[in-house]
Amino acid sequence: MFQYSDKVMEQFKSMKNAGRIEDADGIGKVGNPVCGDVMWIYIKVDENEVIIDCKFETFGCVAAIATSSLATELVKGEKIEDALKITNKRIVELLGGLPKEKFHCSVLAEEGIKKAIEDYRQKKEK
Amino acid sequence: MNNPIYLDNNATTKVAPEVLDEMLPFLKEEYANPSSIYSFAQSIKKNIEQAREKVAQLLNADSSDIVFTSGGTESDNLAIKGIAYANREKGKHIITSSIEHHAVLNTCKYLLKQGFDVTFLPVDKYGIIDLKELKKSIRKDTILVSIMFANNEIGTIEPIEEIGKIVKEKGIYFHTDAVQAAGKIKINVKKLNIDLLSISAHKFHGPKGVGALYVKKSVNFDNLLHGGHQEKGKRAGTENVAGILGLGKACELAIDYLNDQKQQQKIKMLRDKLEKGILEKIPEIIINGHPEKRIDNTLNICIKYIEGESILINLDLEGIYASSGSACTSGSLEPSHVLLALGLPHEIAHGSLRFSLSKYTEEKEIEKVLEILPEIVQKLRNLSPLWKEKKI
Ligand SMILES: Cc1ncc(COP(=O)(O)O)c(C=O)c1O
């Protein structure tokens, strides 16, 4: 079993933005059930390109849940261009570190946000 | 927090108070080296021999066929490498199963690299090896069959008596890893035609770091540890005296337990209550292991659409200790080799959970789990996109 930091455990317990946004402007679906983690990130964007709401649904381990939870907190209230700058390294830092085997969870969380934004942009173009 | 609820007895067990009492003098005043010749040492030597007799009694073996080791892992290594090295002139083929503990599996994989040939027998969906496959895979150069007595993850009991018969007819050695069976079911090495058998004290209320290997006299095998003449030269090194006496006492208690129907039925009743309760309260559960041929204390389930580690940590936050075969708990990318060998897909194996009980488990503890687990599962399923997707 892995030793998780207090910050990881806080996120895992609080899961503040857990759930879905029914009328989301963008959804980022990443991961694969075979590997044991799947994240869906939902965003709601206003006319100024600010992410006004962000939620997540995750199938996975403690690290998968904690990284997706933190990622949603980070982008909420941010402009899209700033949200795109969030890296997995930053997520790991803010969580007070992750076990090496769990780094891929932070990569997934970063990808989830990018995919949600991409999805929003594609929908807007149509 | 309330008293924690320990349901991980296949990982290790609590040392019985009687065992601790037996050991303590040998960590204090009775410190002589049993190989010395003065009376202070000789009385300790006598105690070791009494412990050996208790181990033998648990297995219906001759006490002169019991070798003390540092635990299950060493016993498995000693048995398999010991046979392989001593009999390599006769043949280089070993047969084992795909659901063995890593102590057997990785020893066999090591021997593969050393030029031995190993067959890993498949199992059916309950984890039972196919006897026809076993017969088919026996060759002229087969020297050893090593099949576990009971599986640590799912509790399935293998057809040891039938295997013993097949192997005896062919004149091949038969080793069984009985680490999870010892103290839980009656074992009779003579009746079952077992040549070598591994046990470990800490799995049945003895101390950690001590175990034994039963080796029938006629077996031709090499030792692993070379040095002094302890254990009749089969295992060098000054004896772990307190540990050995603890193992002896644990065997004595295990014999009492195996003669006490009531105690055994209590564990089975509680395990069945847990199983039934979970099936009633939580939808989409898979029970792993054989419905009947299973050790009484073990319940292994897969909870679909959620992942094992997040269930375990949530249980831990409530003071409940269990285990999982999910990849995320092991540090490897693959879920448990046992669950995969049963034919379970990866995504389902990730949601595995094992509860293993002991004679100290109480009914109110099981009731508490039945109260808390459904809430945790619901919370995690609400979070899981797979659960939602399935419902759409
Ligand atoms: C079936 C089986 N074999 C071997 C072992 C290893 O025993 P030990 O921990 O005493 O080395 C275990 C325990 O993890 C086991 O369950």
mmCIF file of C-alpha atoms in Angstrom, chain B residues 31-376:
data_model
loop_
_atom_site.group_PDB
_atom_site.id
_atom_site.type_symbol
_atom_site.label_atom_id
_atom_site.label_comp_id
_atom_site.label_asym_id
_atom_site.label_seq_id
_atom_site.Cartn_x
_atom_site.Cartn_y
_atom_site.Cartn_z
ATOM 1 C CA TYR B 31 18.912 -17.215 26.257
ATOM 2 C CA ALA B 32 21.423 -20.054 25.866
ATOM 3 C CA ASN B 33 22.438 -21.361 22.462
ATOM 4 C CA PRO B 34 20.708 -24.732 22.082
ATOM 5 C CA SER B 35 23.841 -26.189 20.453
ATOM 6 C CA SER B 36 25.851 -25.782 23.658
ATOM 7 C CA ILE B 37 26.283 -28.778 25.897
ATOM 8 C CA TYR B 38 25.657 -27.455 29.423
ATOM 9 C CA SER B 39 22.301 -28.077 31.059
ATOM 10 C CA PHE B 40 21.190 -24.435 30.634
ATOM 11 C CA ALA B 41 21.280 -25.011 26.855
ATOM 12 C CA GLN B 42 20.101 -28.598 26.850
ATOM 13 C CA SER B 43 16.763 -27.731 28.449
ATOM 14 C CA ILE B 44 16.180 -25.278 25.604
ATOM 15 C CA LYS B 45 17.072 -27.958 23.099
ATOM 16 C CA LYS B 46 14.418 -30.119 24.717
ATOM 17 C CA ASN B 47 11.851 -27.338 24.351
ATOM 18 C CA ILE B 48 12.666 -27.059 20.660
ATOM 19 C CA GLU B 49 12.118 -30.779 20.216
ATOM 20 C CA GLN B 50 8.754 -30.503 21.959
ATOM 21 C CA ALA B 51 7.785 -27.717 19.560
ATOM 22 C CA ARG B 52 8.844 -29.953 16.677
ATOM 23 C CA GLU B 53 6.533 -32.657 17.960
ATOM 24 C CA LYS B 54 3.608 -30.239 18.046
ATOM 25 C CA VAL B 55 4.226 -29.191 14.446
ATOM 26 C CA ALA B 56 4.396 -32.857 13.470
ATOM 27 C CA GLN B 57 1.155 -33.535 15.304
ATOM 28 C CA LEU B 58 -0.650 -30.785 13.408
ATOM 29 C CA LEU B 59 0.372 -32.414 10.117
ATOM 30 C CA ASN B 60 0.296 -36.070 11.210
ATOM 31 C CA ALA B 61 3.992 -36.260 10.347
ATOM 32 C CA ASP B 62 7.027 -37.790 12.051
ATOM 33 C CA SER B 63 8.729 -35.118 14.096
ATOM 34 C CA SER B 64 12.110 -36.043 12.623
ATOM 35 C CA ASP B 65 10.751 -34.873 9.243
ATOM 36 C CA ILE B 66 10.136 -31.285 10.399
ATOM 37 C CA VAL B 67 12.699 -28.578 9.547
ATOM 38 C CA PHE B 68 12.318 -25.149 11.133
ATOM 39 C CA THR B 69 12.736 -22.175 8.788
ATOM 40 C CA SER B 70 12.252 -18.402 8.794
ATOM 41 C CA GLY B 71 8.715 -18.680 7.403
ATOM 42 C CA GLY B 72 6.607 -19.585 4.408
ATOM 43 C CA THR B 73 8.870 -17.975 1.837
ATOM 44 C CA GLU B 74 11.951 -19.839 3.013
ATOM 45 C CA SER B 75 10.052 -23.124 3.275
ATOM 46 C CA ASP B 76 8.840 -22.769 -0.324
ATOM 47 C CA ASN B 77 12.322 -21.835 -1.560
ATOM 48 C CA LEU B 78 13.918 -24.681 0.353
ATOM 49 C CA ALA B 79 11.436 -27.219 -0.985
ATOM 50 C CA ILE B 80 11.539 -26.197 -4.624
ATOM 51 C CA LYS B 81 15.201 -25.285 -5.038
ATOM 52 C CA GLY B 82 16.175 -28.121 -2.719
ATOM 53 C CA ILE B 83 14.439 -30.683 -4.950
ATOM 54 C CA ALA B 84 15.501 -29.031 -8.188
ATOM 55 C CA TYR B 85 19.204 -28.898 -7.332
ATOM 56 C CA ALA B 86 19.395 -32.387 -5.841
ATOM 57 C CA ASN B 87 17.519 -34.074 -8.688
ATOM 58 C CA ARG B 88 18.687 -32.183 -11.775
ATOM 59 C CA GLU B 89 20.402 -35.335 -13.073
ATOM 60 C CA LYS B 90 17.048 -37.078 -13.080
ATOM 61 C CA GLY B 91 15.178 -34.315 -14.811
ATOM 62 C CA LYS B 92 14.616 -30.596 -15.123
ATOM 63 C CA HIS B 93 10.856 -30.303 -15.324
ATOM 64 C CA ILE B 94 8.690 -28.805 -12.583
ATOM 65 C CA ILE B 95 4.900 -28.459 -12.564
ATOM 66 C CA THR B 96 3.113 -25.788 -10.549
ATOM 67 C CA SER B 97 -0.049 -23.704 -10.892
ATOM 68 C CA SER B 98 -0.664 -20.196 -12.167
ATOM 69 C CA ILE B 99 -2.208 -19.069 -8.872
ATOM 70 C CA GLU B 100 0.617 -19.858 -6.448
ATOM 71 C CA HIS B 101 1.916 -17.312 -3.968
ATOM 72 C CA HIS B 102 4.921 -15.352 -5.259
ATOM 73 C CA ALA B 103 7.140 -17.373 -2.919
ATOM 74 C CA VAL B 104 6.507 -20.363 -5.207
ATOM 75 C CA LEU B 105 5.881 -18.543 -8.477
ATOM 76 C CA ASN B 106 9.030 -16.436 -8.419
ATOM 77 C CA THR B 107 11.155 -19.344 -7.190
ATOM 78 C CA CYS B 108 9.968 -21.328 -10.216
ATOM 79 C CA LYS B 109 10.632 -18.353 -12.507
ATOM 80 C CA TYR B 110 14.143 -18.123 -11.084
ATOM 81 C CA LEU B 111 14.682 -21.809 -11.844
ATOM 82 C CA LEU B 112 13.440 -21.242 -15.395
ATOM 83 C CA LYS B 113 16.362 -18.842 -15.835
ATOM 84 C CA GLN B 114 18.682 -21.466 -14.391
ATOM 85 C CA GLY B 115 17.766 -23.854 -17.191
ATOM 86 C CA PHE B 116 14.876 -25.723 -15.607
ATOM 87 C CA ASP B 117 11.583 -26.122 -17.419
ATOM 88 C CA VAL B 118 8.371 -25.142 -15.625
ATOM 89 C CA THR B 119 4.723 -25.782 -16.500
ATOM 90 C CA PHE B 120 2.245 -23.345 -14.923
ATOM 91 C CA LEU B 121 -1.108 -25.146 -14.863
ATOM 92 C CA PRO B 122 -4.235 -23.101 -15.576
ATOM 93 C CA VAL B 123 -7.211 -23.055 -13.206
ATOM 94 C CA ASP B 124 -10.975 -22.961 -13.748
ATOM 95 C CA LYS B 125 -13.160 -19.978 -12.827
ATOM 96 C CA TYR B 126 -13.144 -21.065 -9.178
ATOM 97 C CA GLY B 127 -9.370 -21.379 -9.035
ATOM 98 C CA ILE B 128 -9.207 -25.190 -9.098
ATOM 99 C CA ILE B 129 -6.476 -26.830 -11.153
ATOM 100 C CA ASP B 130 -7.456 -29.219 -13.898
ATOM 101 C CA LEU B 131 -6.354 -32.746 -12.954
ATOM 102 C CA LYS B 132 -6.463 -33.904 -16.569
ATOM 103 C CA GLU B 133 -4.078 -31.110 -17.494
ATOM 104 C CA LEU B 134 -1.844 -32.148 -14.627
ATOM 105 C CA LYS B 135 -1.716 -35.735 -15.866
ATOM 106 C CA LYS B 136 -1.069 -34.574 -19.405
ATOM 107 C CA SER B 137 1.791 -32.320 -18.438
ATOM 108 C CA ILE B 138 3.722 -34.963 -16.503
ATOM 109 C CA ARG B 139 6.805 -35.992 -18.497
ATOM 110 C CA LYS B 140 9.657 -38.438 -18.107
ATOM 111 C CA ASP B 141 11.874 -35.655 -16.776
ATOM 112 C CA THR B 142 9.327 -34.221 -14.299
ATOM 113 C CA ILE B 143 10.883 -34.144 -10.841
ATOM 114 C CA LEU B 144 8.460 -32.054 -8.800
ATOM 115 C CA VAL B 145 4.817 -31.024 -8.637
ATOM 116 C CA SER B 146 4.164 -28.020 -6.377
ATOM 117 C CA ILE B 147 0.514 -27.062 -5.917
ATOM 118 C CA MET B 148 -0.754 -24.940 -3.047
ATOM 119 C CA PHE B 149 -3.167 -26.414 -0.500
ATOM 120 C CA ALA B 150 -5.376 -23.323 -0.272
ATOM 121 C CA ASN B 151 -5.061 -20.026 -2.079
ATOM 122 C CA ASN B 152 -4.290 -16.918 -0.036
ATOM 123 C CA GLU B 153 -6.400 -14.507 -2.103
ATOM 124 C CA ILE B 154 -9.573 -16.431 -2.858
ATOM 125 C CA GLY B 155 -9.381 -19.270 -0.334
ATOM 126 C CA THR B 156 -10.002 -22.045 -2.884
ATOM 127 C CA ILE B 157 -8.847 -25.468 -1.657
ATOM 128 C CA GLU B 158 -7.073 -27.558 -4.302
ATOM 129 C CA PRO B 159 -7.752 -31.308 -4.798
ATOM 130 C CA ILE B 160 -4.644 -32.282 -2.834
ATOM 131 C CA GLU B 161 -5.620 -35.911 -2.250
ATOM 132 C CA GLU B 162 -6.146 -36.544 -5.972
ATOM 133 C CA ILE B 163 -2.914 -34.752 -6.845
ATOM 134 C CA GLY B 164 -1.077 -36.829 -4.252
ATOM 135 C CA LYS B 165 -2.338 -40.035 -5.849
ATOM 136 C CA ILE B 166 -1.419 -39.012 -9.387
ATOM 137 C CA VAL B 167 2.033 -37.841 -8.390
ATOM 138 C CA LYS B 168 2.786 -40.921 -6.275
ATOM 139 C CA GLU B 169 1.951 -43.279 -9.127
ATOM 140 C CA LYS B 170 4.515 -41.506 -11.275
ATOM 141 C CA GLY B 171 7.227 -41.468 -8.628
ATOM 142 C CA ILE B 172 7.511 -37.676 -8.639
ATOM 143 C CA TYR B 173 7.912 -35.506 -5.545
ATOM 144 C CA PHE B 174 4.866 -33.567 -4.360
ATOM 145 C CA HIS B 175 5.266 -30.272 -2.510
ATOM 146 C CA THR B 176 2.352 -28.198 -1.267
ATOM 147 C CA ASP B 177 2.391 -24.653 0.080
ATOM 148 C CA ALA B 178 0.022 -25.083 3.022
ATOM 149 C CA VAL B 179 0.698 -21.652 4.502
ATOM 150 C CA GLN B 180 -2.986 -20.698 4.254
ATOM 151 C CA ALA B 181 -4.333 -24.149 5.062
ATOM 152 C CA ALA B 182 -2.375 -24.918 8.237
ATOM 153 C CA GLY B 183 -4.479 -24.247 11.295
ATOM 154 C CA LYS B 184 -7.606 -23.762 9.178
ATOM 155 C CA ILE B 185 -8.222 -27.281 7.851
ATOM 156 C CA LYS B 186 -7.056 -30.716 8.964
ATOM 157 C CA ILE B 187 -3.913 -31.865 7.192
ATOM 158 C CA ASN B 188 -2.605 -35.413 7.099
ATOM 159 C CA VAL B 189 0.603 -35.630 5.077
ATOM 160 C CA LYS B 190 0.661 -39.411 5.174
ATOM 161 C CA LYS B 191 -2.877 -39.932 3.973
ATOM 162 C CA LEU B 192 -2.493 -37.264 1.297
ATOM 163 C CA ASN B 193 0.834 -38.606 -0.052
ATOM 164 C CA ILE B 194 2.582 -35.282 0.459
ATOM 165 C CA ASP B 195 6.393 -35.325 0.314
ATOM 166 C CA LEU B 196 7.071 -31.704 1.265
ATOM 167 C CA LEU B 197 4.792 -29.127 2.895
ATOM 168 C CA SER B 198 5.342 -25.480 3.886
ATOM 169 C CA ILE B 199 3.789 -23.663 6.839
ATOM 170 C CA SER B 200 4.255 -20.239 8.420
ATOM 171 C CA ALA B 201 3.519 -19.415 12.065
ATOM 172 C CA HIS B 202 2.188 -15.886 11.621
ATOM 173 C CA LYS B 203 -0.773 -17.053 9.556
ATOM 174 C CA PHE B 204 -2.273 -18.892 12.530
ATOM 175 C CA HIS B 205 -1.631 -16.724 15.564
ATOM 176 C CA GLY B 206 2.071 -17.463 15.884
ATOM 177 C CA PRO B 207 4.926 -14.975 15.503
ATOM 178 C CA LYS B 208 6.315 -13.629 12.224
ATOM 179 C CA GLY B 209 9.596 -14.845 10.767
ATOM 180 C CA VAL B 210 9.294 -18.519 11.657
ATOM 181 C CA GLY B 211 7.839 -21.506 9.852
ATOM 182 C CA ALA B 212 8.557 -25.077 8.991
ATOM 183 C CA LEU B 213 9.025 -27.418 6.089
ATOM 184 C CA TYR B 214 7.898 -31.014 6.323
ATOM 185 C CA VAL B 215 10.228 -33.222 4.264
ATOM 186 C CA LYS B 216 9.608 -36.946 4.124
ATOM 187 C CA LYS B 217 12.724 -38.948 4.994
ATOM 188 C CA SER B 218 12.999 -40.635 1.614
ATOM 189 C CA VAL B 219 13.141 -37.315 -0.248
ATOM 190 C CA ASN B 220 16.423 -36.469 -1.923
ATOM 191 C CA PHE B 221 16.971 -32.755 -1.419
ATOM 192 C CA ASP B 222 19.718 -30.162 -0.984
ATOM 193 C CA ASN B 223 19.761 -27.475 1.641
ATOM 194 C CA LEU B 224 19.903 -23.761 0.897
ATOM 195 C CA LEU B 225 21.779 -22.505 3.921
ATOM 196 C CA HIS B 226 25.169 -24.062 4.515
ATOM 197 C CA GLY B 227 26.904 -23.692 7.852
ATOM 198 C CA GLY B 228 26.470 -25.363 11.200
ATOM 199 C CA HIS B 229 24.856 -28.694 11.871
ATOM 200 C CA GLN B 230 21.544 -27.343 13.166
ATOM 201 C CA GLU B 231 18.341 -29.035 11.978
ATOM 202 C CA LYS B 232 20.404 -32.143 11.184
ATOM 203 C CA GLY B 233 22.293 -30.185 8.568
ATOM 204 C CA LYS B 234 19.153 -29.404 6.584
ATOM 205 C CA ARG B 235 19.065 -25.763 7.658
ATOM 206 C CA ALA B 236 22.122 -24.163 9.203
ATOM 207 C CA GLY B 237 22.011 -21.247 11.631
ATOM 208 C CA THR B 238 21.402 -20.813 15.344
ATOM 209 C CA GLU B 239 17.739 -21.516 16.007
ATOM 210 C CA ASN B 240 15.133 -18.768 16.389
ATOM 211 C CA VAL B 241 14.300 -20.256 19.773
ATOM 212 C CA ALA B 242 11.455 -17.965 20.855
ATOM 213 C CA GLY B 243 9.960 -18.105 17.369
ATOM 214 C CA ILE B 244 10.105 -21.885 17.216
ATOM 215 C CA LEU B 245 8.454 -22.199 20.617
ATOM 216 C CA GLY B 246 5.812 -19.711 19.490
ATOM 217 C CA LEU B 247 5.198 -21.831 16.397
ATOM 218 C CA GLY B 248 4.887 -24.935 18.573
ATOM 219 C CA LYS B 249 2.317 -23.259 20.801
ATOM 220 C CA ALA B 250 0.414 -21.928 17.774
ATOM 221 C CA CYS B 251 0.247 -25.525 16.458
ATOM 222 C CA GLU B 252 -1.070 -26.735 19.795
ATOM 223 C CA LEU B 253 -3.808 -24.083 19.723
ATOM 224 C CA ALA B 254 -4.545 -24.917 16.088
ATOM 225 C CA ILE B 255 -5.039 -28.588 16.983
ATOM 226 C CA ASP B 256 -7.539 -27.533 19.668
ATOM 227 C CA TYR B 257 -9.294 -25.307 17.165
ATOM 228 C CA LEU B 258 -9.495 -28.070 14.551
ATOM 229 C CA ASN B 259 -11.073 -30.372 17.138
ATOM 230 C CA ASP B 260 -13.617 -27.744 18.119
ATOM 231 C CA GLN B 261 -16.540 -27.780 15.684
ATOM 232 C CA LYS B 262 -18.171 -24.834 17.402
ATOM 233 C CA GLN B 263 -15.251 -22.466 16.921
ATOM 234 C CA GLN B 264 -14.893 -23.445 13.291
ATOM 235 C CA GLN B 265 -18.583 -23.033 12.618
ATOM 236 C CA LYS B 266 -18.518 -19.569 14.157
ATOM 237 C CA ILE B 267 -15.959 -18.314 11.645
ATOM 238 C CA LYS B 268 -17.834 -19.875 8.747
ATOM 239 C CA MET B 269 -21.129 -18.466 9.982
ATOM 240 C CA LEU B 270 -19.653 -14.958 10.207
ATOM 241 C CA ARG B 271 -18.008 -15.215 6.779
ATOM 242 C CA ASP B 272 -21.286 -16.429 5.250
ATOM 243 C CA LYS B 273 -23.172 -13.655 6.985
ATOM 244 C CA LEU B 274 -20.779 -11.108 5.496
ATOM 245 C CA GLU B 275 -21.097 -12.649 2.039
ATOM 246 C CA LYS B 276 -24.885 -12.832 2.159
ATOM 247 C CA GLY B 277 -25.204 -9.330 3.586
ATOM 248 C CA ILE B 278 -23.003 -7.828 0.880
ATOM 249 C CA LEU B 279 -24.956 -9.613 -1.865
ATOM 250 C CA GLU B 280 -28.223 -8.338 -0.422
ATOM 251 C CA LYS B 281 -27.124 -4.768 0.080
ATOM 252 C CA ILE B 282 -24.884 -4.112 -2.903
ATOM 253 C CA PRO B 283 -25.814 -4.824 -6.514
ATOM 254 C CA GLU B 284 -23.357 -6.100 -9.131
ATOM 255 C CA ILE B 285 -21.003 -8.071 -6.933
ATOM 256 C CA ILE B 286 -18.952 -11.056 -8.041
ATOM 257 C CA ILE B 287 -17.891 -13.658 -5.470
ATOM 258 C CA ASN B 288 -14.455 -15.080 -6.206
ATOM 259 C CA GLY B 289 -13.258 -18.537 -5.222
ATOM 260 C CA HIS B 290 -15.056 -21.847 -4.983
ATOM 261 C CA PRO B 291 -18.544 -21.748 -3.403
ATOM 262 C CA GLU B 292 -17.817 -24.759 -1.147
ATOM 263 C CA LYS B 293 -14.193 -25.809 -1.522
ATOM 264 C CA ARG B 294 -12.961 -22.702 0.215
ATOM 265 C CA ILE B 295 -11.294 -22.036 3.570
ATOM 266 C CA ASP B 296 -13.931 -20.868 6.046
ATOM 267 C CA ASN B 297 -12.388 -17.508 6.859
ATOM 268 C CA THR B 298 -12.004 -16.015 3.374
ATOM 269 C CA LEU B 299 -14.317 -13.838 1.323
ATOM 270 C CA ASN B 300 -13.052 -12.327 -1.915
ATOM 271 C CA ILE B 301 -15.369 -10.187 -4.015
ATOM 272 C CA CYS B 302 -15.219 -7.847 -6.971
ATOM 273 C CA ILE B 303 -17.278 -4.699 -6.709
ATOM 274 C CA LYS B 304 -17.896 -3.644 -10.267
ATOM 275 C CA TYR B 305 -17.298 -0.088 -11.540
ATOM 276 C CA ILE B 306 -15.059 1.039 -8.668
ATOM 277 C CA GLU B 307 -11.433 0.489 -7.736
ATOM 278 C CA GLY B 308 -10.057 -1.482 -4.792
ATOM 279 C CA GLU B 309 -7.570 0.938 -3.300
ATOM 280 C CA SER B 310 -10.118 3.725 -2.945
ATOM 281 C CA ILE B 311 -12.477 1.271 -1.233
ATOM 282 C CA LEU B 312 -9.699 0.114 1.126
ATOM 283 C CA ILE B 313 -8.703 3.645 2.104
ATOM 284 C CA ASN B 314 -12.312 4.571 2.768
ATOM 285 C CA LEU B 315 -12.649 1.458 4.940
ATOM 286 C CA ASP B 316 -9.416 2.379 6.696
ATOM 287 C CA LEU B 317 -10.827 5.825 7.506
ATOM 288 C CA GLU B 318 -13.634 3.956 9.289
ATOM 289 C CA GLY B 319 -11.201 1.679 11.129
ATOM 290 C CA ILE B 320 -11.779 -1.406 8.981
ATOM 291 C CA TYR B 321 -8.749 -3.249 7.615
ATOM 292 C CA ALA B 322 -9.013 -5.444 4.524
ATOM 293 C CA SER B 323 -7.042 -5.987 1.309
ATOM 294 C CA SER B 324 -7.393 -5.880 -2.466
ATOM 295 C CA GLY B 325 -5.887 -7.474 -5.558
ATOM 296 C CA SER B 326 -6.128 -4.203 -7.466
ATOM 297 C CA ALA B 327 -3.005 -3.096 -9.346
ATOM 298 C CA CYS B 328 -3.055 0.168 -7.440
ATOM 299 C CA THR B 329 -2.364 -1.504 -4.116
ATOM 300 C CA SER B 330 0.614 -3.514 -5.283
ATOM 301 C CA GLY B 331 2.689 -0.957 -7.115
ATOM 302 C CA SER B 332 2.528 -3.009 -10.287
ATOM 303 C CA LEU B 333 0.464 -2.173 -13.331
ATOM 304 C CA GLU B 334 -1.298 -5.500 -13.368
ATOM 305 C CA PRO B 335 -4.051 -6.576 -11.000
ATOM 306 C CA SER B 336 -3.562 -9.820 -9.059
ATOM 307 C CA HIS B 337 -2.334 -12.781 -11.122
ATOM 308 C CA VAL B 338 -4.795 -14.969 -9.225
ATOM 309 C CA LEU B 339 -7.848 -12.967 -10.270
ATOM 310 C CA LEU B 340 -6.626 -12.802 -13.867
ATOM 311 C CA ALA B 341 -6.061 -16.578 -13.859
ATOM 312 C CA LEU B 342 -9.749 -17.004 -12.959
ATOM 313 C CA GLY B 343 -10.541 -15.270 -16.233
ATOM 314 C CA LEU B 344 -11.715 -11.983 -14.753
ATOM 315 C CA PRO B 345 -11.192 -8.952 -17.004
ATOM 316 C CA HIS B 346 -8.756 -6.308 -15.757
ATOM 317 C CA GLU B 347 -11.378 -3.650 -15.061
ATOM 318 C CA ILE B 348 -13.285 -6.025 -12.784
ATOM 319 C CA ALA B 349 -10.172 -7.362 -11.052
ATOM 320 C CA HIS B 350 -9.290 -3.753 -10.145
ATOM 321 C CA GLY B 351 -12.395 -3.700 -7.942
ATOM 322 C CA SER B 352 -11.438 -6.678 -5.806
ATOM 323 C CA LEU B 353 -11.701 -6.765 -2.056
ATOM 324 C CA ARG B 354 -10.675 -9.510 0.374
ATOM 325 C CA PHE B 355 -11.970 -9.964 3.890
ATOM 326 C CA SER B 356 -10.264 -12.684 5.932
ATOM 327 C CA LEU B 357 -11.547 -13.520 9.406
ATOM 328 C CA SER B 358 -10.033 -15.221 12.439
ATOM 329 C CA LYS B 359 -11.296 -16.876 15.610
ATOM 330 C CA TYR B 360 -11.109 -13.439 17.211
ATOM 331 C CA THR B 361 -13.593 -11.884 14.747
ATOM 332 C CA GLU B 362 -16.863 -10.852 16.383
ATOM 333 C CA GLU B 363 -20.365 -10.698 14.987
ATOM 334 C CA LYS B 364 -20.726 -7.003 15.728
ATOM 335 C CA GLU B 365 -17.643 -6.320 13.629
ATOM 336 C CA ILE B 366 -19.241 -8.031 10.644
ATOM 337 C CA GLU B 367 -22.411 -6.043 11.228
ATOM 338 C CA LYS B 368 -20.405 -2.826 11.248
ATOM 339 C CA VAL B 369 -18.828 -3.699 7.904
ATOM 340 C CA LEU B 370 -22.268 -4.440 6.485
ATOM 341 C CA GLU B 371 -23.386 -1.021 7.616
ATOM 342 C CA ILE B 372 -20.405 0.920 6.300
ATOM 343 C CA LEU B 373 -19.352 -0.860 3.098
ATOM 344 C CA PRO B 374 -22.595 -0.174 1.160
ATOM 345 C CA GLU B 375 -22.251 3.563 1.909
ATOM 346 C CA ILE B 376 -18.669 3.625 0.660
#
